[in-house]
Amino acid sequence: MAVKLERPILMGGIGLSLGLWLLQGLQHSASEFGQLVLLSLVLGSTGLWWWKQQGTEPLPLSSPPEPLNQELVETAISQTQTLIQRLATEIATEDSRFNALQQQTEQLKCHLQRTNLHIALVGHKGVGKTALLQRLESDWLTQQSQTLSLTEVSATDLNTPIPNLTAMDVVVFITDADLTDPEFKILSELIANHHRVLLVWNKQDQYLIGDQPVILQQLKTTLTGVLSSEDIVAIAASPNPVKVRQHQEDGTVKEWLEAQSPILAPLTGRLDSIISQEQQALVLATTYREALALRQQAKEILNQLRREQALPLVEQYQWIAAAATVANPVPVLDMLATAAVNAQLVMDLGAIYQQKFSFQQGQEVATTISTQMLKLGFVEMSTQTLTSLLKSNTVTLIAGSLVQGVSAAYLTRIAGLSLIEYFQAQDIPLEASNNPSLNWDHLKKTLQTVFQQNQQAGLLQSFVKQAVNYLMMQFKPKQTVESSVS
């Protein structure tokens, strides 16, 4: 279980610093006994805090992934190109999105030969990103013989993914104290995605000199096994000026603020080492991320195109299921399992998503879906809800079969939408599968999600209206129907 962190080291540092400040302030006015009492209270509270922290369960962080090599990266590029070619075969007309993806994919192998590197300075508001960027540009970047670029990336909401980092070779993640829960998660995600990360504790000058190494060591201990201790450094990009007091010969005291030089050497030294020793690994990792990002974009476009084909099919089969059930009523709990239309729906949806089911496989999938719906209580819940909505309208159309028809249409729709969501969440196969298999646990979760999403009152009322209107049109020549569906 992850524990929400509220900057515990900062709290401890402030407590200790405040205590020492109080002791200094009382040095000439408090008795020796009073000083000892105050010192005992400060140290006791700090010790209690530290003891509690030792029992705090650490946040789970992903270990660094296996290193990439040239072969793995070229395979990723090849797979991306194959997927984009698949996209080309399914696009009916010229699509600017496809052309852009194709051009970017063709450039990937050229990216493997580049020598320029991109560095991102990342952190939430107030950690000193801008000041650090300006210092690095003026004091460090101008001395580099290699082409480097520095980019400031704001993370105002650390609960959402940080954008624009795919093409960054090095991520300098900046904090001004201990890490919070959202920052931990972002670091873990960056490392899992093969980002080269440096953790920089900025503004160390705002802490007592004696506290600084303690805080830095705690950061390193916390990230043991995730980041190398060499990749965790403390700096002061824009240190606060120090008040200087000078006693004059005439007995007066002169005071002024004296500017302090920035402390950047730990960071710039580590950057120099990484740039000189890890350039090839940095380029490989970035190209790999770019290939995966292009593949994801192609997948989203392909899924959108396939969804546009799949939704009309679901609508078509839901009405076929409704009409067939009204014409030939069956026990409501068996209507999905006994309806051949659902097997055909499975086959047709599978064909769109390059999953070629035989009719027998389609029947097995349809039967399993209906069984899952029954176990999850969807059939009973839907029938009760739809019956209640139908009673709110004045309808005379063989009441029992009408309920069955609307329920059959609704559950067929849920099954179809669930299959669409399931297929779109999977990796797109590079070749069509003639013997597809489904992850039933994943499909069950998808069924639950889709069912909950479609239980909104407005959606159900709209669906009932459409279903009744459809069935009225289908059976009007054979029966007398009087309805006032609102």
PDB file of N, CA, C and O in Angstrom, residues 134 159 181 196 223 273 292 362 375 416 432 475:
ATOM      1  N   GLN A 134      18.333  29.569 -16.753  1.00  0.00           N
ATOM      2  CA  GLN A 134      19.132  30.749 -17.083  1.00  0.00           C
ATOM      3  C   GLN A 134      20.588  30.564 -16.679  1.00  0.00           C
ATOM      4  O   GLN A 134      21.506  30.955 -17.426  1.00  0.00           O
ATOM      5  N   ASN A 159      -0.398  15.131 -10.891  1.00  0.00           N
ATOM      6  CA  ASN A 159      -1.225  13.930 -10.957  1.00  0.00           C
ATOM      7  C   ASN A 159      -1.542  13.542 -12.394  1.00  0.00           C
ATOM      8  O   ASN A 159      -2.174  12.524 -12.642  1.00  0.00           O
ATOM      9  N   ASP A 181       4.222  12.007  -3.049  1.00  0.00           N
ATOM     10  CA  ASP A 181       3.681  10.820  -3.713  1.00  0.00           C
ATOM     11  C   ASP A 181       3.578  11.012  -5.230  1.00  0.00           C
ATOM     12  O   ASP A 181       4.061  10.173  -5.996  1.00  0.00           O
ATOM     13  N   ARG A 196      16.474   8.915 -19.217  1.00  0.00           N
ATOM     14  CA  ARG A 196      17.679   9.116 -18.399  1.00  0.00           C
ATOM     15  C   ARG A 196      17.378  10.252 -17.439  1.00  0.00           C
ATOM     16  O   ARG A 196      17.213  11.401 -17.842  1.00  0.00           O
ATOM     17  N   LEU A 223      15.595   6.344  -2.898  1.00  0.00           N
ATOM     18  CA  LEU A 223      15.608   5.921  -4.298  1.00  0.00           C
ATOM     19  C   LEU A 223      16.651   4.839  -4.579  1.00  0.00           C
ATOM     20  O   LEU A 223      17.034   4.640  -5.732  1.00  0.00           O
ATOM     21  N   SER A 273      29.541  14.220 -17.528  1.00  0.00           N
ATOM     22  CA  SER A 273      29.883  12.803 -17.550  1.00  0.00           C
ATOM     23  C   SER A 273      28.887  12.004 -18.395  1.00  0.00           C
ATOM     24  O   SER A 273      29.278  11.153 -19.201  1.00  0.00           O
ATOM     25  N   LEU A 292       7.687   4.083 -30.257  1.00  0.00           N
ATOM     26  CA  LEU A 292       6.496   3.652 -29.523  1.00  0.00           C
ATOM     27  C   LEU A 292       5.408   4.718 -29.567  1.00  0.00           C
ATOM     28  O   LEU A 292       4.210   4.401 -29.657  1.00  0.00           O
ATOM     29  N   GLY A 362     -17.481 -17.932 -32.544  1.00  0.00           N
ATOM     30  CA  GLY A 362     -18.385 -16.817 -32.262  1.00  0.00           C
ATOM     31  C   GLY A 362     -19.472 -17.210 -31.288  1.00  0.00           C
ATOM     32  O   GLY A 362     -19.816 -16.442 -30.377  1.00  0.00           O
ATOM     33  N   LYS A 375     -24.016 -13.897 -14.448  1.00  0.00           N
ATOM     34  CA  LYS A 375     -23.334 -14.002 -13.162  1.00  0.00           C
ATOM     35  C   LYS A 375     -23.173 -12.638 -12.499  1.00  0.00           C
ATOM     36  O   LYS A 375     -23.247 -12.521 -11.263  1.00  0.00           O
ATOM     37  N   GLY A 416     -21.686  -5.828 -27.608  1.00  0.00           N
ATOM     38  CA  GLY A 416     -20.945  -5.286 -28.745  1.00  0.00           C
ATOM     39  C   GLY A 416     -19.998  -4.177 -28.350  1.00  0.00           C
ATOM     40  O   GLY A 416     -18.829  -4.154 -28.765  1.00  0.00           O
ATOM     41  N   ALA A 432      -3.107 -10.598 -39.212  1.00  0.00           N
ATOM     42  CA  ALA A 432      -4.441 -11.055 -38.834  1.00  0.00           C
ATOM     43  C   ALA A 432      -4.359 -12.439 -38.206  1.00  0.00           C
ATOM     44  O   ALA A 432      -3.599 -13.300 -38.642  1.00  0.00           O
ATOM     45  N   PHE A 475     -43.603  -4.209 -36.084  1.00  0.00           N
ATOM     46  CA  PHE A 475     -44.758  -5.063 -35.816  1.00  0.00           C
ATOM     47  C   PHE A 475     -46.097  -4.345 -36.001  1.00  0.00           C
ATOM     48  O   PHE A 475     -47.138  -4.915 -35.743  1.00  0.00           O
TER      49      PHE A 475
END
